[in-house]
PDB file of C-alpha atoms in Angstrom:
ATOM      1  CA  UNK J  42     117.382 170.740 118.796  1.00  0.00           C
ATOM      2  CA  UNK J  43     116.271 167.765 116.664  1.00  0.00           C
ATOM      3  CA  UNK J  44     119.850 167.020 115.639  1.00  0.00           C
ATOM      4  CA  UNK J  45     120.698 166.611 119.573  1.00  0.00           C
ATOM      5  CA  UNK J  46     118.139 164.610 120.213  1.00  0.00           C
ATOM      6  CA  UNK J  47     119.260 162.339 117.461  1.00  0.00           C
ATOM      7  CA  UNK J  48     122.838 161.848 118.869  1.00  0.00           C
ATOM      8  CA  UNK J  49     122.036 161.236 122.084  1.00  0.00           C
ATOM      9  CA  UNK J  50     119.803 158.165 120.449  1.00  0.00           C
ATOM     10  CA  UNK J  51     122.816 157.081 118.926  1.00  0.00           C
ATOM     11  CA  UNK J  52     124.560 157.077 121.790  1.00  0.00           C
ATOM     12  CA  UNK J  53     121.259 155.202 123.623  1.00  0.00           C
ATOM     13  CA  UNK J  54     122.396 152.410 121.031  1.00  0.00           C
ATOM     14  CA  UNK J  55     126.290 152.160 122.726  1.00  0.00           C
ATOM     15  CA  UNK J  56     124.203 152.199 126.327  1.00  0.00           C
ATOM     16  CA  UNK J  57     122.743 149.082 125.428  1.00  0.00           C
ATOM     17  CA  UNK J  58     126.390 147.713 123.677  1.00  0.00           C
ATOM     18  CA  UNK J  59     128.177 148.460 127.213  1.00  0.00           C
ATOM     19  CA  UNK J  60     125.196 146.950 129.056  1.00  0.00           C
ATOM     20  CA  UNK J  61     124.518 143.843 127.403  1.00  0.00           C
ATOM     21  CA  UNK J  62     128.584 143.208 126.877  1.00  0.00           C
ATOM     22  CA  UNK J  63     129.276 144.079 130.188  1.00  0.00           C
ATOM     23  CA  UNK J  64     126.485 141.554 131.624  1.00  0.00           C
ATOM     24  CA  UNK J  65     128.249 138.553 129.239  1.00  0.00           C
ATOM     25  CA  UNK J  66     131.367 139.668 131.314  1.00  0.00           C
ATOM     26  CA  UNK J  67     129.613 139.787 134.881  1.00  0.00           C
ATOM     27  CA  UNK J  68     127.480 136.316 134.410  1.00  0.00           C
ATOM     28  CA  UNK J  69     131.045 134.122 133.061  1.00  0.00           C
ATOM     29  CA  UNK J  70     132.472 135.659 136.321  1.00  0.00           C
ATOM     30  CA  UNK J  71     129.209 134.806 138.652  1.00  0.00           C
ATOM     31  CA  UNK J  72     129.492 131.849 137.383  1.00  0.00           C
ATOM     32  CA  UNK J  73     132.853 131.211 138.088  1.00  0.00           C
ATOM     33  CA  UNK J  74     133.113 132.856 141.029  1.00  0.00           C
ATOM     34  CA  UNK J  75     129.959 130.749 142.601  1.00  0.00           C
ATOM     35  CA  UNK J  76     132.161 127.606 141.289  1.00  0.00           C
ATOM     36  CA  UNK J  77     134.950 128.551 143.235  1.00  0.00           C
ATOM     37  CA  UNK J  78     132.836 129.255 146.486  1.00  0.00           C
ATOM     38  CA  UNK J  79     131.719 126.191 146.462  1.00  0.00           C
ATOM     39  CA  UNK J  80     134.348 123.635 145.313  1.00  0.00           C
ATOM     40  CA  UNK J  81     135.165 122.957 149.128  1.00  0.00           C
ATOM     41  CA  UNK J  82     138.889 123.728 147.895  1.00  0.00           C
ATOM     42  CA  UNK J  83     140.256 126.153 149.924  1.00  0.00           C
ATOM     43  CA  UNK J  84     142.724 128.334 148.128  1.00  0.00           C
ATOM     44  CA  UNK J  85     140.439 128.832 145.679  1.00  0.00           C
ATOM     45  CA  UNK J  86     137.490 129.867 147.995  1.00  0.00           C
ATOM     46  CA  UNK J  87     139.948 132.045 149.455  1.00  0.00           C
ATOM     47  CA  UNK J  88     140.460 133.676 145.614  1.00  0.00           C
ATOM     48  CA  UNK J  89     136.681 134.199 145.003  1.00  0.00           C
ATOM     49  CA  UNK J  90     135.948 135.336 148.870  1.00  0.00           C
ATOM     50  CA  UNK J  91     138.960 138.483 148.503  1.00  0.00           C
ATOM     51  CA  UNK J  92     137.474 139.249 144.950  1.00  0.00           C
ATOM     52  CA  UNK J  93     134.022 139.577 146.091  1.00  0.00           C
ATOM     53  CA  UNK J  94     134.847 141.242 149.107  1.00  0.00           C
ATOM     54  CA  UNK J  95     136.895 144.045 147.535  1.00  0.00           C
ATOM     55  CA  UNK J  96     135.085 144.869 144.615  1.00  0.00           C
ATOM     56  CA  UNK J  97     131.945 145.108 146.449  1.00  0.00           C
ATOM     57  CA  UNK J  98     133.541 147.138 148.810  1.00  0.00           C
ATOM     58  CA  UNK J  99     135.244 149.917 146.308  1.00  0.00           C
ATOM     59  CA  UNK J 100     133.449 152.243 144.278  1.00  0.00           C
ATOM     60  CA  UNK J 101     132.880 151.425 140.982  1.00  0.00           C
ATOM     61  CA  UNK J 102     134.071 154.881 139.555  1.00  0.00           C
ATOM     62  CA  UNK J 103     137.719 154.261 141.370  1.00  0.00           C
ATOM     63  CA  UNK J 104     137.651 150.861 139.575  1.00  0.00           C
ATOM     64  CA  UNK J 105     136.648 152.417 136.454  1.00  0.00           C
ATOM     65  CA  UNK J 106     139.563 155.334 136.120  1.00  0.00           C
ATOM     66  CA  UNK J 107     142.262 152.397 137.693  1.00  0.00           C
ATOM     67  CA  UNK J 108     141.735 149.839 134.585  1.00  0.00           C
ATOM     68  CA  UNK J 109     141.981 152.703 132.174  1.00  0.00           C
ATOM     69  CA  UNK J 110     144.482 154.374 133.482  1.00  0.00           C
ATOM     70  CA  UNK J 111     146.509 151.910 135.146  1.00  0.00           C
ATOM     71  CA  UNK J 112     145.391 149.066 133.155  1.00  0.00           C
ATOM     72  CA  UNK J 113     146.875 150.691 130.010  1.00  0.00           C
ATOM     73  CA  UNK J 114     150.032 151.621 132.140  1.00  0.00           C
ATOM     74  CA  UNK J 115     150.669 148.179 133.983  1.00  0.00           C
ATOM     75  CA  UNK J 116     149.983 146.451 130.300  1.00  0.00           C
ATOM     76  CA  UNK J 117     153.241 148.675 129.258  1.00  0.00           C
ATOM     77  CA  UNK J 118     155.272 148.137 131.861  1.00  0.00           C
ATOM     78  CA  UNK J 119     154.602 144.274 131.425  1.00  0.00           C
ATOM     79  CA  UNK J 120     155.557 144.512 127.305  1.00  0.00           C
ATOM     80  CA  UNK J 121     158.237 146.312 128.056  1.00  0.00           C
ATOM     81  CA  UNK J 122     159.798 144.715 130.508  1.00  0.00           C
ATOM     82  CA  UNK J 123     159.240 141.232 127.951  1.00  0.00           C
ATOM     83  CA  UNK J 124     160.889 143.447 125.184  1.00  0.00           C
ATOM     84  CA  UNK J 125     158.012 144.637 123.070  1.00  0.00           C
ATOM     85  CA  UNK J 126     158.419 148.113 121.733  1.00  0.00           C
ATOM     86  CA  UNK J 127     155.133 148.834 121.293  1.00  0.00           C
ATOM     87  CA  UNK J 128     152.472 150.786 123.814  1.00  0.00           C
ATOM     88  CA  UNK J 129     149.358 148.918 124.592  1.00  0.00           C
ATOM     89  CA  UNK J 130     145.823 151.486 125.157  1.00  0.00           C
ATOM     90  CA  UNK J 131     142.882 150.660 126.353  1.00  0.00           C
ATOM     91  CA  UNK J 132     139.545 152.095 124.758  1.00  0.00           C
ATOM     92  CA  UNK J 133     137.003 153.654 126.251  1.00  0.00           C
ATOM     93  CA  UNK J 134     134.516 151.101 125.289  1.00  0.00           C
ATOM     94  CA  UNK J 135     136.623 148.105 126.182  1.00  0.00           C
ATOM     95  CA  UNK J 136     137.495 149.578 129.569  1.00  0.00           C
ATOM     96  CA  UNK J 137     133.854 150.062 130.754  1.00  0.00           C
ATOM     97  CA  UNK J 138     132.892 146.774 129.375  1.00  0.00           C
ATOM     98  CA  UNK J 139     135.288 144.870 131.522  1.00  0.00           C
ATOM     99  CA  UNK J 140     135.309 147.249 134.225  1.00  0.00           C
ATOM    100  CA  UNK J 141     131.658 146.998 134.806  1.00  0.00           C
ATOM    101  CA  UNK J 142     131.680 143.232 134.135  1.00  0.00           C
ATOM    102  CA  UNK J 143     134.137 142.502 136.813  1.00  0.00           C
ATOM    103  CA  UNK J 144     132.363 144.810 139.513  1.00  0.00           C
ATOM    104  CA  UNK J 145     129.202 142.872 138.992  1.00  0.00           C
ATOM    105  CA  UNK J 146     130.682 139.531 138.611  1.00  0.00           C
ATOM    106  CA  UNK J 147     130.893 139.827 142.268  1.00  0.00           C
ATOM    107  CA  UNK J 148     127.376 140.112 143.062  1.00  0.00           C
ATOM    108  CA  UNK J 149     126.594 137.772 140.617  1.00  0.00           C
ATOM    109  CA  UNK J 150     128.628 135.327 142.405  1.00  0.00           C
ATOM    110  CA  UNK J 151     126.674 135.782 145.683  1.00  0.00           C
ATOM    111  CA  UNK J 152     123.542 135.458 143.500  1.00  0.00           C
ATOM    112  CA  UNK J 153     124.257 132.255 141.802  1.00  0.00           C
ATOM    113  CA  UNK J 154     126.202 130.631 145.167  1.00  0.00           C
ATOM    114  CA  UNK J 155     123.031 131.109 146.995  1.00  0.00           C
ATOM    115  CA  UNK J 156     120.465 129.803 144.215  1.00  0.00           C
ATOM    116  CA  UNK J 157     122.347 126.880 143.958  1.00  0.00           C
ATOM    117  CA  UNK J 158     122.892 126.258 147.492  1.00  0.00           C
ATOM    118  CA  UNK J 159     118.801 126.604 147.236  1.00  0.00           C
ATOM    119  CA  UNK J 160     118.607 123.307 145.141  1.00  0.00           C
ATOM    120  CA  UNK J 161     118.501 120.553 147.558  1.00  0.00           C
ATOM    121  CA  UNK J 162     121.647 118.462 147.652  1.00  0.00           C
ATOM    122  CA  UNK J 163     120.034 114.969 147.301  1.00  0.00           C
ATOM    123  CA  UNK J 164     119.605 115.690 143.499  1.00  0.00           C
ATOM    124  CA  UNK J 165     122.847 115.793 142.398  1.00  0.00           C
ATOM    125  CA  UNK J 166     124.082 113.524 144.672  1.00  0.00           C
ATOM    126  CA  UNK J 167     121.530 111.658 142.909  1.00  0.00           C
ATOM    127  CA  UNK J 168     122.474 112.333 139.274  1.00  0.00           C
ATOM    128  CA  UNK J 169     125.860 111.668 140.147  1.00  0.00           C
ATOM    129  CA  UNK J 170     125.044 108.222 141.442  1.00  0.00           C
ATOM    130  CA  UNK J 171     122.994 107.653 138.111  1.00  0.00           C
ATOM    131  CA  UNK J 172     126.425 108.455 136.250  1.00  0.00           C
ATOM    132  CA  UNK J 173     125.923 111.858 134.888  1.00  0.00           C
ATOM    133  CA  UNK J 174     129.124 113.572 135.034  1.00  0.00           C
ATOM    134  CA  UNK J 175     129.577 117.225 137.086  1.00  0.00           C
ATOM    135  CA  UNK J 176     129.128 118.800 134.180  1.00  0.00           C
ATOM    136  CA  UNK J 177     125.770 117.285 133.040  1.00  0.00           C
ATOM    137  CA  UNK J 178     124.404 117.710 136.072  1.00  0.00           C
ATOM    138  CA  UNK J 179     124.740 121.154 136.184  1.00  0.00           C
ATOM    139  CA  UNK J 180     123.420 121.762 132.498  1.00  0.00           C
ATOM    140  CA  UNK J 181     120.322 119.240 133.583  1.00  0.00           C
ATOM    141  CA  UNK J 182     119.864 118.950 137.185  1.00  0.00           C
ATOM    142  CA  UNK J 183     121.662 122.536 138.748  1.00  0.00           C
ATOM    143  CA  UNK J 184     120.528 124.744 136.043  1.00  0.00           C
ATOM    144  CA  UNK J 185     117.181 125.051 135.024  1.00  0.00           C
ATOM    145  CA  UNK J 186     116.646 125.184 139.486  1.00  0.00           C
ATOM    146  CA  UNK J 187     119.008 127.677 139.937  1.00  0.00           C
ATOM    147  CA  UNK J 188     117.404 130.140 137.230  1.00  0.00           C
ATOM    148  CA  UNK J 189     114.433 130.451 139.737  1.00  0.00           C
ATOM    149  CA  UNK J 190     116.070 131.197 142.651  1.00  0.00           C
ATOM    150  CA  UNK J 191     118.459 133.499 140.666  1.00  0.00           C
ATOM    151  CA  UNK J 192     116.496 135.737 138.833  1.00  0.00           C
ATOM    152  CA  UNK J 193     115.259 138.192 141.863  1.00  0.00           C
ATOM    153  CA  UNK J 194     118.714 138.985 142.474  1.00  0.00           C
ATOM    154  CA  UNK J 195     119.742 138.891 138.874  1.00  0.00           C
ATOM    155  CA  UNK J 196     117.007 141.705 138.028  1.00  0.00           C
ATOM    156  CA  UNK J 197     118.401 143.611 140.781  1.00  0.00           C
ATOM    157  CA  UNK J 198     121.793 142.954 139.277  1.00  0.00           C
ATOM    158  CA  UNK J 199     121.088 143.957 136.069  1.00  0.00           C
ATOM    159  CA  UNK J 200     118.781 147.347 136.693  1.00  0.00           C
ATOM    160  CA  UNK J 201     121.980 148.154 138.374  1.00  0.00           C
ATOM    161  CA  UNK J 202     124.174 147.265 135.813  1.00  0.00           C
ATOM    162  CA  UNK J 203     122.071 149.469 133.354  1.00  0.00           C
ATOM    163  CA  UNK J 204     122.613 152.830 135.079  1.00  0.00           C
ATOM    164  CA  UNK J 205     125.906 151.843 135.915  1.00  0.00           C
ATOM    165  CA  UNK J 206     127.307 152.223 132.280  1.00  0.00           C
ATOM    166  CA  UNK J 207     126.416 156.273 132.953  1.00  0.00           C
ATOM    167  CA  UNK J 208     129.539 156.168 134.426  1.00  0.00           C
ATOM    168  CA  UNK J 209     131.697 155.367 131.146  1.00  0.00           C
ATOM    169  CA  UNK J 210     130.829 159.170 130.315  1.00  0.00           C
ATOM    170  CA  UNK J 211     134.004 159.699 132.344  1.00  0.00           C
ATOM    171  CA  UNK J 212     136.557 158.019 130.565  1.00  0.00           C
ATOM    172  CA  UNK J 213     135.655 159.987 127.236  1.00  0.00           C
ATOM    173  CA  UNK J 214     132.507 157.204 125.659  1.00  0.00           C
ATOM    174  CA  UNK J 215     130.623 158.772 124.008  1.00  0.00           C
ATOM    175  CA  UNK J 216     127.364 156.799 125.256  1.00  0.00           C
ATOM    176  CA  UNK J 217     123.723 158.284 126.060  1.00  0.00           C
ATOM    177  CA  UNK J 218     124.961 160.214 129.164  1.00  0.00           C
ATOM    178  CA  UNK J 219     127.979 162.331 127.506  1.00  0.00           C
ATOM    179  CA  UNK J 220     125.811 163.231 124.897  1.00  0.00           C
ATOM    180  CA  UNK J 221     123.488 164.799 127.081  1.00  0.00           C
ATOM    181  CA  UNK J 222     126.475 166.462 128.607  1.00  0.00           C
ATOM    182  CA  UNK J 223     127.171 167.877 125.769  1.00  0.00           C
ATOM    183  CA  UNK J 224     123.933 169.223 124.581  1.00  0.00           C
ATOM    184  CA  UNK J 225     122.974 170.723 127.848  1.00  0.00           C
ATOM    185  CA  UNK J 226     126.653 172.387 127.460  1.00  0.00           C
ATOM    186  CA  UNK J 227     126.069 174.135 123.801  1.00  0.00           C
ATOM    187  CA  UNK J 228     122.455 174.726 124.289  1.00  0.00           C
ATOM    188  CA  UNK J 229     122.553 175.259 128.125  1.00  0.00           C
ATOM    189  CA  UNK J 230     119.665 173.814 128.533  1.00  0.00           C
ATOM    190  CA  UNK J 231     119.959 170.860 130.842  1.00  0.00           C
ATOM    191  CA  UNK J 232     116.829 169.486 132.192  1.00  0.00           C
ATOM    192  CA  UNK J 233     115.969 169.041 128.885  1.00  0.00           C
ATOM    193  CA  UNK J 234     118.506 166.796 127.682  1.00  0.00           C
ATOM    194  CA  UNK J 235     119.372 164.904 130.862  1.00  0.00           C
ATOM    195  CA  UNK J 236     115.444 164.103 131.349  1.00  0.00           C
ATOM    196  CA  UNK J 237     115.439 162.687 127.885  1.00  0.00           C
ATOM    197  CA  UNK J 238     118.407 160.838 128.812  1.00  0.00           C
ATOM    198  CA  UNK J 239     116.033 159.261 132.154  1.00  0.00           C
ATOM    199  CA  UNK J 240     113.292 158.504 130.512  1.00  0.00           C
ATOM    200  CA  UNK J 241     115.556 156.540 127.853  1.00  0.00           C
ATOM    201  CA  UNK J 242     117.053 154.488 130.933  1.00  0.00           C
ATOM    202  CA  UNK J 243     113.394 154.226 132.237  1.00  0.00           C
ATOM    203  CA  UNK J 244     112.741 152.207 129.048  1.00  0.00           C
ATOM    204  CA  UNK J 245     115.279 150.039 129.135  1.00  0.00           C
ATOM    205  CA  UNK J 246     114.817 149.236 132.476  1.00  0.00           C
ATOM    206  CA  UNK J 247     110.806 148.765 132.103  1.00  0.00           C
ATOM    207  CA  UNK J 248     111.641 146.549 128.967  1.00  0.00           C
ATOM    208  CA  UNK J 249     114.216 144.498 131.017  1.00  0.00           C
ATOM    209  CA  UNK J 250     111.384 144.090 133.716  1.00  0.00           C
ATOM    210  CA  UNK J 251     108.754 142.519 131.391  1.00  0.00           C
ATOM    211  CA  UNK J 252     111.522 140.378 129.984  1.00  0.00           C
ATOM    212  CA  UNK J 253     112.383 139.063 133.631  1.00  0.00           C
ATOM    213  CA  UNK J 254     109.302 138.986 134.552  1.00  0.00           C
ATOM    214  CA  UNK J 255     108.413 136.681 131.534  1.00  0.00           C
ATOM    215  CA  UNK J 256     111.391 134.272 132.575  1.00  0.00           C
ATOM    216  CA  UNK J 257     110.632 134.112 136.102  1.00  0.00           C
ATOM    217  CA  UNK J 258     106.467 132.935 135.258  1.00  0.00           C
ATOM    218  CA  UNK J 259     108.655 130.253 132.623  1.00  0.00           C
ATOM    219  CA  UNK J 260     110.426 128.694 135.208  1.00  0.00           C
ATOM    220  CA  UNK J 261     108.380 128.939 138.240  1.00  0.00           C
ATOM    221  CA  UNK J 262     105.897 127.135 136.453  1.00  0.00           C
ATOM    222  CA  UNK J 263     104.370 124.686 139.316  1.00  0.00           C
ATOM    223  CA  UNK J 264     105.939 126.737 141.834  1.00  0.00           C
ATOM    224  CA  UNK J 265     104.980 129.572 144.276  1.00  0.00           C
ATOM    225  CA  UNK J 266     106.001 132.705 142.427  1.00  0.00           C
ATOM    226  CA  UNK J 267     108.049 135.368 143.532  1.00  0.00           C
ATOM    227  CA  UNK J 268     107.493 138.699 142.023  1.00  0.00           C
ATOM    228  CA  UNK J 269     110.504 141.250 140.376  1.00  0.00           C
TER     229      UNK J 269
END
């Protein structure tokens, strides 16, 4: 039983590879995607409006099998028809990474669009009158506000995003969830396995709290507090 036990822990440590790649992916995208909502420009508001509307509207498992199976057979039909011989497949690993990333880029859009709509105006306009260029003033000004009224909806994001990446097991990763799967299978036992899988989950999740919860006390510093 030991030796179970032992590979689902390795596969604990590709849980946390999916998660923490997956929420690079998802944050570039928020980030991005907020940009575009608000640039007053609007072909590109209607770009990030569509992509948040349809990705928060499909499930994420329909998403999932689509870029690796017709990811992987789109990529082919695009080499091909430029002449290259060889066939393009998409991992496992890569698939859930960018799969999960893009699904919650879209709620980390809404996130990020309303924290910064939180930040009153004035102070950019402000900064901007000082000289600081757009991008300054966001590192400076837009920033270090927005993480405040961000990181509710983050955590949300993020506990999420977490159990989320049990849904890899599907496309054939071999992360914390499949291994369960497969040691309930041999030893039919699966309360067992799957409840050592939970309580795995519930530790990332609890560590991910105190971490937050650390952040949000480090910027709310002189403000009203708002608890995760």
């Amino acid at each position: 039983m030991s030796g179970y036990y032992l590979r689902i822990l390795e596969g604990a440590l590709l849980t946390v590879g999916v998660s923490l790649s997956a929420l690079v992916v998802a944050v570039v995208l928020g980030l991005l995607g907020s940009a575009a909502k608000l640039s007053g420009r609007q072909p590109i508001v209607w770009v990030a409006t569509i992509y948040t509307t349809l990705i928060r509207g499909v499930p994420e498992l329909v998403l999932m099998l689509l870029v690796f199976y017709g990811g992987a057979i789109g990529l082919n039909h695009l080499t091909e028809a430029l002449g290259f011989a060889s066939r393009i497949r998409i991992d496992p690993f890569t698939a859930g990474v960018l799969t999960i990333g893009f699904i919650y880029g879209a709620y980390m859009t809404e996130t990020f669009r309303g924290a910064i709509l939180a930040i009153p105006k004035g102070q950019m306009e402000a900064a901007w009158a000082f000289g600081m260029s757009p991008v300054r003033t966001f590192f400076r000004i837009t920033l270090p506000q927005m993480v405040r009224y961000a990181l509710p909806g983050f955590t949300n994001n993020w506990l999420v995003l977490i159990k989320s990446t049990a849904l890899v097991s599907l496309i054939g990763l071999h992360e914390m969830t499949y291994r369960a799967k497969q040691a309930s299978a041999a030893t039919r036992e699966p309360f067992v396995f799957f409840l050592f899988a939970a309580a795995l989950f519930l530790i990332y999740t609890s560590l991910s709290l105190w971490m937050l919860r650390w952040l949000n006390n480090r910027y709310s510093l002189g403000n009203k507090k708002v608890s995760l």
